[in-house]
Every structure is written in structure tokens, then in C-alpha cells.
Amino acid sequence: MTIENPGNCLLPGTIAQYLEQLRTALHGADPAMVQDALYDAEEYLRSELAAQPGRSEAEVIADVAGSYGAPGEVAEIYRETEVTVSRALRVPLVPPAPVRVADPETSARPGPATAAAVPARRGWLAAFFGVALEPRTYGALVYMLLSLATGTFFFSWVVTGLSLSIGLMILIIGIPVAVLFFGSVRGLSLLEGRLIEALLGERMPRRPRYTDRDRTWLQRIGDMFRDGRTWLTLLYFVLMLPLGILYSTLATTLLLVSLAFIWSPVAAMFGSLQGIYIDGQLLPAAATPVLAVIGAVLLFATLHLARGIGRLHGMMAKHLLVRL
């Protein structure tokens, strides 16, 4: 069933149809943004429906179409907002090249004026050392250092929660414990998403998945257990322990080694350093400048590694924690 609004646009007759049209209008957009848009729309429409008892879903949708918007209008607003926020948060690494405006009298003639508008690409040296100017690099590095603590907590929470839920299932208290545990997993996934978006720059959901309050609590429990994202979230939390150990070990080891190499000439100059033992071999203090260069290269390579790990982990988190 569809109805017409004053602008002669066909509107869906039910909330389910409205959400389906909104999902279709957002096809190809970021899944995290789609989840937020669907949650906001369903929350708003069901709140309006509850506030107007006795009216059908079609009538409520027709009333709010002017203030909230049709599915296509809402989708366009979310896309524009997403682009605006992304541009505001993006920090340019280098100032944009000035665009040369050609004289109208000579613009028709081919020449170097048109080629001057194309910005020059950065060389490999600028790209290699320019990683130090990217804020996301340090966010990824911080995430790697924190991942051991967060991974240990998530793994312990999942193991403890599942053990208690299964062990107490023979008692009547087992069901409430299981419901609380799976509810907490959803909350923790939202918190992890906030951390990933802040440090790694990967767009994650800012609202949870909507729960229909009209359904009974037994139906809600069934929905929670049938939702594949619940089990994928548990898998993500279990994987965070080995990944956290790997990330933290890599970041700590590489940073300490590179900084030690960079500091070695200063230690040899002002201290009693006679040499450096590497794999049982003594390097004289005169070789410390070479070590400093190696340490500097290793430090920037570590920053590139952190940036790459941050991108890969963000992609994995998006795949496991976001409803596609």
C-alpha cells in the first residue's frame, strides 16, 4: 500500500516499506551510515506511531513526511551530511596546488596553461617520510599499543559470559544471565566501534541496531540469538586477543629498537658506551651514526606498518561488526 503526499510523491504505507525504500535509496553507501539511518528512521516513526494511538502507519508516515522527509529525501540528507563531516575531519597533508585560471581569450588555444592546473604527484621520498604528518598514523599506533589490554578484556568477557550462560542454563537464572551477556556484547561492540572510528578513521555505527519494543521479550531474545552479527561480534572479540598480542608486540619492539638505534650516537658521545652487541657481535661506537640512520628508516617504516595495520583492522571490524 502506498499513499501520495502533498508533493505528489508516493509514500510507503508501512514502516517496513519505508525502511526498505530507505535502504534501497542508500544502496552503495557506507554500511555503518546505512545502519545509523535505518535506526534513526525506525526510532522516529515508531515513536510517532506510539504517540498517535488509533492511527495507521500510513497516516503517521503521511503526517511526518513534511518534517522528516520521504525515503529518498532522507537518504540524500544522510549522504550530504556524511560528505560534509568527512571533509571537515580530513586534514590535508600538503596544501593544494594553486589552480591557474586561463584567460578567456586564450583558453581555446591549447598550450601549457591547461597543464598547469594538474597538481604534481609527490615523490617516493615525500610519500615515505610524509607518513609522519598523517594524524591517522599515530591513531593506529595508539590503537596497536592499546589492543593488548582491550583484546584481553574482550576475550575474558566472552569466555566468562559464555561459560556462565551455558553453565547456568539448567537453572532458571541462566536465561537472564544469557540475555544480559548478549546485550552487553552489543554495547561493547558499539564502544569498540567508537574507538576504531576515533583512532583508525574507519566509519562505524554510532547507533545500535533497533529493537522493536512491540515484540515480546521472548521474541527479542530469539531475534538476538538468530542475528548473525551477534555471533560475528563474539568471533571478533575472541580474535582480538591474538591480534592484540601481535599488534602490541610489533609496535613496542619496533619502536624501542628504532629509538635505541637513533639514540646510540648520543649515548656513545656522552656516555661510557664502548660498543653495541648485536647478535653476539660487538659493533664499535664509531658505527653508531650508521645505526642512527638505520633507526630513523626503521622508525618511519614502523609508522607505515602501523598505518597499514590500522586500515586492515578497520576493514575487518567493519565486516564483522556492521550489518551489511
Short mmCIF file of C-alpha atoms in Angstrom, two decimals:
data_model
loop_
_atom_site.label_atom_id
_atom_site.label_comp_id
_atom_site.label_asym_id
_atom_site.label_seq_id
_atom_site.Cartn_x
_atom_site.Cartn_y
_atom_site.Cartn_z
CA MET A 1 0.00 0.00 0.00
CA THR A 2 1.29 3.46 -0.91
CA ILE A 3 -0.15 6.93 -0.49
CA GLU A 4 0.56 10.30 -2.03
CA ASN A 5 1.90 13.23 -0.09
CA PRO A 6 1.12 16.85 -0.95
CA GLY A 7 4.09 16.94 -3.33
CA ASN A 8 2.53 14.08 -5.36
CA CYS A 9 5.32 11.72 -4.27
CA LEU A 10 4.35 8.16 -3.48
CA LEU A 11 4.99 7.32 0.17
CA PRO A 12 5.17 3.83 1.67
CA GLY A 13 2.14 2.66 3.60
CA THR A 14 4.00 0.83 6.38
CA ILE A 15 7.14 1.39 8.42
CA ALA A 16 8.66 -1.77 6.98
CA GLN A 17 8.14 -0.45 3.45
CA TYR A 18 9.57 2.94 4.43
CA LEU A 19 12.72 1.29 5.80
CA GLU A 20 13.07 -0.91 2.73
CA GLN A 21 12.79 2.11 0.43
CA LEU A 22 15.32 3.98 2.55
CA ARG A 23 17.73 1.03 2.38
CA THR A 24 17.29 0.93 -1.40
CA ALA A 25 17.89 4.67 -1.69
CA LEU A 26 21.10 4.27 0.32
CA HIS A 27 22.38 1.45 -1.85
CA GLY A 28 26.15 1.67 -2.22
CA ALA A 29 26.61 3.92 0.84
CA ASP A 30 28.76 3.04 3.82
CA PRO A 31 27.08 0.15 5.74
CA ALA A 32 27.68 1.91 9.06
CA MET A 33 25.91 5.03 7.82
CA VAL A 34 23.05 2.90 6.47
CA GLN A 35 22.64 1.25 9.87
CA ASP A 36 22.50 4.64 11.58
CA ALA A 37 19.98 5.99 9.07
CA LEU A 38 17.71 2.98 9.43
CA TYR A 39 17.87 3.16 13.22
CA ASP A 40 17.03 6.88 13.27
CA ALA A 41 14.12 6.44 10.85
CA GLU A 42 12.61 3.46 12.65
CA GLU A 43 13.03 5.07 16.06
CA TYR A 44 11.37 8.27 14.87
CA LEU A 45 8.49 6.60 13.03
CA ARG A 46 7.67 4.16 15.81
CA SER A 47 7.82 6.95 18.39
CA GLU A 48 5.35 8.96 16.31
CA LEU A 49 3.13 5.91 15.90
CA ALA A 50 3.12 5.29 19.66
CA ALA A 51 2.29 8.94 20.31
CA GLN A 52 -0.74 8.79 17.99
CA PRO A 53 -2.75 5.73 19.07
CA GLY A 54 -5.58 4.69 16.81
CA ARG A 55 -3.92 5.92 13.62
CA SER A 56 -2.49 3.62 10.97
CA GLU A 57 1.15 3.53 9.93
CA ALA A 58 0.25 5.01 6.55
CA GLU A 59 -1.43 8.03 8.18
CA VAL A 60 1.52 8.63 10.52
CA ILE A 61 4.00 8.40 7.65
CA ALA A 62 1.94 10.88 5.64
CA ASP A 63 1.92 13.31 8.59
CA VAL A 64 5.66 13.18 9.23
CA ALA A 65 6.66 13.23 5.55
CA GLY A 66 6.79 17.01 5.58
CA SER A 67 9.03 17.25 8.65
CA TYR A 68 11.14 14.09 8.45
CA GLY A 69 11.04 13.51 4.70
CA ALA A 70 10.36 10.76 2.20
CA PRO A 71 12.88 7.88 1.99
CA GLY A 72 14.69 9.39 -0.98
CA GLU A 73 14.94 12.80 0.69
CA VAL A 74 16.23 11.29 3.94
CA ALA A 75 18.82 9.26 2.02
CA GLU A 76 20.06 12.37 0.22
CA ILE A 77 20.36 14.26 3.50
CA TYR A 78 22.42 11.47 5.05
CA ARG A 79 24.71 11.28 2.04
CA GLU A 80 25.32 15.03 2.06
CA THR A 81 25.92 15.07 5.81
CA GLU A 82 28.38 12.19 5.52
CA VAL A 83 30.36 14.00 2.84
CA THR A 84 30.38 17.24 4.84
CA VAL A 85 31.61 15.53 8.02
CA SER A 86 34.27 13.57 6.12
CA ARG A 87 35.62 16.75 4.53
CA ALA A 88 35.64 18.55 7.88
CA LEU A 89 37.59 15.74 9.57
CA ARG A 90 40.06 15.24 6.72
CA VAL A 91 43.37 17.02 7.35
CA PRO A 92 45.25 17.76 4.11
CA LEU A 93 48.84 16.57 4.11
CA VAL A 94 50.06 19.18 1.67
CA PRO A 95 48.41 22.41 0.60
CA PRO A 96 46.54 22.02 -2.68
CA ALA A 97 48.30 23.24 -5.76
CA PRO A 98 47.04 26.61 -6.95
CA VAL A 99 44.71 26.30 -9.89
CA ARG A 100 45.66 28.53 -12.75
CA VAL A 101 42.70 30.26 -14.38
CA ALA A 102 43.19 30.69 -18.07
CA ASP A 103 42.40 33.92 -19.86
CA PRO A 104 39.08 33.59 -21.72
CA GLU A 105 40.71 34.98 -24.86
CA THR A 106 43.40 32.30 -24.85
CA SER A 107 41.57 29.42 -23.20
CA ALA A 108 40.55 27.98 -26.55
CA ARG A 109 44.16 27.71 -27.65
CA PRO A 110 45.94 24.56 -26.40
CA GLY A 111 49.08 25.20 -24.51
CA PRO A 112 50.83 24.91 -21.16
CA ALA A 113 48.05 26.85 -19.39
CA THR A 114 45.82 23.76 -19.21
CA ALA A 115 48.61 21.51 -17.98
CA ALA A 116 49.47 23.88 -15.13
CA ALA A 117 46.18 23.07 -13.39
CA VAL A 118 47.21 19.44 -12.82
CA PRO A 119 48.87 19.08 -9.36
CA ALA A 120 52.22 17.38 -9.27
CA ARG A 121 52.41 13.98 -7.59
CA ARG A 122 54.59 13.53 -4.53
CA GLY A 123 57.84 11.66 -4.94
CA TRP A 124 58.57 8.41 -3.11
CA LEU A 125 60.72 10.20 -0.53
CA ALA A 126 57.92 12.62 0.30
CA ALA A 127 55.45 9.74 0.47
CA PHE A 128 57.75 7.71 2.74
CA PHE A 129 58.52 10.47 5.23
CA GLY A 130 55.14 12.17 4.85
CA VAL A 131 53.51 9.40 6.89
CA ALA A 132 54.72 11.27 9.98
CA LEU A 133 52.35 14.12 9.10
CA GLU A 134 49.23 11.94 8.98
CA PRO A 135 47.20 12.06 12.22
CA ARG A 136 45.75 8.61 11.48
CA THR A 137 49.24 7.16 11.69
CA TYR A 138 49.53 7.97 15.37
CA GLY A 139 45.94 6.91 15.97
CA ALA A 140 46.76 3.49 14.51
CA LEU A 141 49.92 3.32 16.61
CA VAL A 142 47.97 4.12 19.78
CA TYR A 143 45.37 1.51 18.84
CA MET A 144 48.09 -1.11 18.41
CA LEU A 145 49.53 -0.31 21.84
CA LEU A 146 46.07 -0.41 23.45
CA SER A 147 44.98 -3.58 21.68
CA LEU A 148 46.64 -5.91 24.19
CA ALA A 149 44.54 -4.51 27.03
CA THR A 150 41.31 -4.29 25.01
CA GLY A 151 41.86 -7.72 23.45
CA THR A 152 42.46 -9.33 26.84
CA PHE A 153 39.32 -7.71 28.23
CA PHE A 154 37.11 -8.70 25.28
CA PHE A 155 38.39 -12.29 25.25
CA SER A 156 37.93 -12.66 29.01
CA TRP A 157 34.43 -11.16 28.82
CA VAL A 158 33.34 -13.57 26.08
CA VAL A 159 34.79 -16.66 27.75
CA THR A 160 33.36 -15.75 31.15
CA GLY A 161 29.96 -14.76 29.77
CA LEU A 162 29.55 -17.87 27.62
CA SER A 163 30.72 -20.13 30.45
CA LEU A 164 28.25 -18.62 32.93
CA SER A 165 25.39 -18.62 30.41
CA ILE A 166 25.87 -22.27 29.42
CA GLY A 167 26.66 -23.44 32.95
CA LEU A 168 23.58 -21.79 34.45
CA MET A 169 21.24 -22.74 31.59
CA ILE A 170 19.91 -25.70 33.61
CA LEU A 171 18.71 -23.20 36.21
CA ILE A 172 16.08 -20.54 35.70
CA ILE A 173 18.69 -17.84 36.28
CA GLY A 174 20.62 -18.98 33.22
CA ILE A 175 18.28 -17.27 30.73
CA PRO A 176 18.51 -13.77 32.30
CA VAL A 177 22.29 -14.15 32.54
CA ALA A 178 22.49 -15.09 28.84
CA VAL A 179 20.28 -12.17 27.84
CA LEU A 180 22.38 -9.73 29.86
CA PHE A 181 25.58 -11.15 28.42
CA PHE A 182 24.49 -10.89 24.78
CA GLY A 183 23.10 -7.42 25.43
CA SER A 184 26.45 -6.37 26.88
CA VAL A 185 28.21 -7.73 23.79
CA ARG A 186 26.16 -5.40 21.62
CA GLY A 187 27.06 -2.47 23.84
CA LEU A 188 30.76 -3.36 23.80
CA SER A 189 30.73 -3.65 20.01
CA LEU A 190 29.35 -0.12 19.82
CA LEU A 191 32.10 1.08 22.18
CA GLU A 192 34.77 -0.68 20.12
CA GLY A 193 33.34 0.96 17.02
CA ARG A 194 33.73 4.40 18.62
CA LEU A 195 37.37 3.59 19.40
CA ILE A 196 38.03 2.34 15.88
CA GLU A 197 36.46 5.39 14.27
CA ALA A 198 38.35 7.80 16.52
CA LEU A 199 41.78 6.17 16.14
CA LEU A 200 41.67 4.35 12.80
CA GLY A 201 39.32 6.64 10.89
CA GLU A 202 37.02 3.82 9.76
CA ARG A 203 33.34 4.83 9.74
CA MET A 204 31.50 2.69 12.31
CA PRO A 205 27.88 2.70 13.54
CA ARG A 206 27.01 5.41 16.01
CA ARG A 207 23.67 3.89 16.93
CA PRO A 208 22.84 0.28 17.92
CA ARG A 209 20.63 -2.00 15.90
CA TYR A 210 17.00 -1.16 16.53
CA THR A 211 14.93 -3.41 18.79
CA ASP A 212 11.19 -3.39 18.20
CA ARG A 213 9.60 -2.65 21.57
CA ASP A 214 6.27 -4.06 20.41
CA ARG A 215 7.70 -7.58 20.35
CA THR A 216 7.61 -9.70 23.49
CA TRP A 217 10.78 -10.27 25.46
CA LEU A 218 10.90 -13.89 24.29
CA GLN A 219 10.73 -12.71 20.69
CA ARG A 220 13.52 -10.20 21.35
CA ILE A 221 15.68 -12.95 22.82
CA GLY A 222 15.03 -15.08 19.75
CA ASP A 223 15.93 -12.20 17.46
CA MET A 224 19.17 -11.69 19.36
CA PHE A 225 20.20 -15.34 19.01
CA ARG A 226 19.18 -15.52 15.34
CA ASP A 227 21.10 -12.36 14.43
CA GLY A 228 24.29 -13.42 12.70
CA ARG A 229 26.03 -10.20 13.75
CA THR A 230 25.79 -11.32 17.38
CA TRP A 231 27.96 -14.35 16.66
CA LEU A 232 30.30 -12.44 14.37
CA THR A 233 30.80 -9.91 17.18
CA LEU A 234 31.73 -12.76 19.53
CA LEU A 235 34.20 -14.00 16.92
CA TYR A 236 35.72 -10.52 16.66
CA PHE A 237 36.17 -10.31 20.44
CA VAL A 238 37.86 -13.72 20.53
CA LEU A 239 40.20 -12.76 17.68
CA MET A 240 41.17 -9.55 19.49
CA LEU A 241 43.36 -11.43 21.98
CA PRO A 242 45.85 -12.92 19.46
CA LEU A 243 45.65 -9.80 17.34
CA GLY A 244 46.21 -7.61 20.39
CA ILE A 245 49.30 -9.60 21.34
CA LEU A 246 50.63 -9.33 17.78
CA TYR A 247 49.88 -5.61 17.43
CA SER A 248 51.30 -4.67 20.82
CA THR A 249 54.44 -6.78 20.36
CA LEU A 250 55.14 -5.34 16.92
CA ALA A 251 54.59 -1.74 17.96
CA THR A 252 56.58 -1.98 21.19
CA THR A 253 59.51 -3.92 19.73
CA LEU A 254 59.93 -1.86 16.58
CA LEU A 255 59.58 1.46 18.38
CA LEU A 256 62.08 0.53 21.10
CA VAL A 257 64.64 -0.83 18.61
CA SER A 258 64.39 2.16 16.26
CA LEU A 259 64.59 4.71 19.09
CA ALA A 260 67.54 2.84 20.65
CA PHE A 261 69.40 2.94 17.33
CA ILE A 262 68.63 6.65 16.90
CA TRP A 263 69.86 7.41 20.44
CA SER A 264 73.04 5.31 20.17
CA PRO A 265 75.34 8.13 18.86
CA VAL A 266 74.34 10.37 21.77
CA ALA A 267 74.98 7.54 24.24
CA ALA A 268 78.37 6.86 22.67
CA MET A 269 79.33 10.56 22.73
CA PHE A 270 78.35 11.42 26.29
CA GLY A 271 78.41 8.05 27.99
CA SER A 272 80.81 5.22 28.52
CA LEU A 273 79.43 3.24 25.60
CA GLN A 274 82.30 1.30 24.02
CA GLY A 275 80.19 -0.57 21.50
CA ILE A 276 76.92 -2.30 20.88
CA TYR A 277 76.35 -6.03 20.90
CA ILE A 278 74.04 -7.21 18.13
CA ASP A 279 73.50 -10.95 17.88
CA GLY A 280 76.69 -11.60 19.81
CA GLN A 281 78.81 -9.31 17.63
CA LEU A 282 80.36 -6.13 19.04
CA LEU A 283 79.92 -3.05 16.89
CA PRO A 284 82.33 -0.23 17.70
CA ALA A 285 80.99 3.12 18.86
CA ALA A 286 82.14 4.66 15.57
CA ALA A 287 79.40 2.68 13.81
CA THR A 288 76.59 4.31 15.82
CA PRO A 289 75.89 7.04 13.18
CA VAL A 290 75.07 4.28 10.72
CA LEU A 291 72.81 2.72 13.33
CA ALA A 292 71.09 6.07 13.80
CA VAL A 293 70.28 6.23 10.08
CA ILE A 294 69.01 2.65 10.17
CA GLY A 295 66.94 3.51 13.22
CA ALA A 296 65.37 6.53 11.52
CA VAL A 297 64.43 4.46 8.47
CA LEU A 298 63.07 1.73 10.74
CA LEU A 299 61.01 4.29 12.66
CA PHE A 300 59.30 5.58 9.51
CA ALA A 301 58.82 2.01 8.29
CA THR A 302 57.13 1.26 11.61
CA LEU A 303 54.78 4.20 11.08
CA HIS A 304 53.88 2.85 7.63
CA LEU A 305 53.30 -0.59 9.12
CA ALA A 306 51.02 0.89 11.79
CA ARG A 307 49.08 2.80 9.14
CA GLY A 308 48.62 -0.34 7.06
CA ILE A 309 47.58 -2.45 10.05
CA GLY A 310 45.11 0.25 11.03
CA ARG A 311 43.49 0.13 7.58
CA LEU A 312 43.30 -3.67 7.54
CA HIS A 313 41.92 -3.88 11.06
CA GLY A 314 39.32 -1.24 10.28
CA MET A 315 38.18 -3.25 7.27
CA MET A 316 37.95 -6.42 9.36
CA ALA A 317 35.99 -4.63 12.09
CA LYS A 318 33.60 -3.17 9.51
CA HIS A 319 32.98 -6.65 8.08
CA LEU A 320 32.37 -8.34 11.44
CA LEU A 321 30.65 -5.63 13.49
CA VAL A 322 28.44 -3.87 10.95
CA ARG A 323 25.25 -5.27 9.45
CA LEU A 324 25.78 -5.22 5.69
#
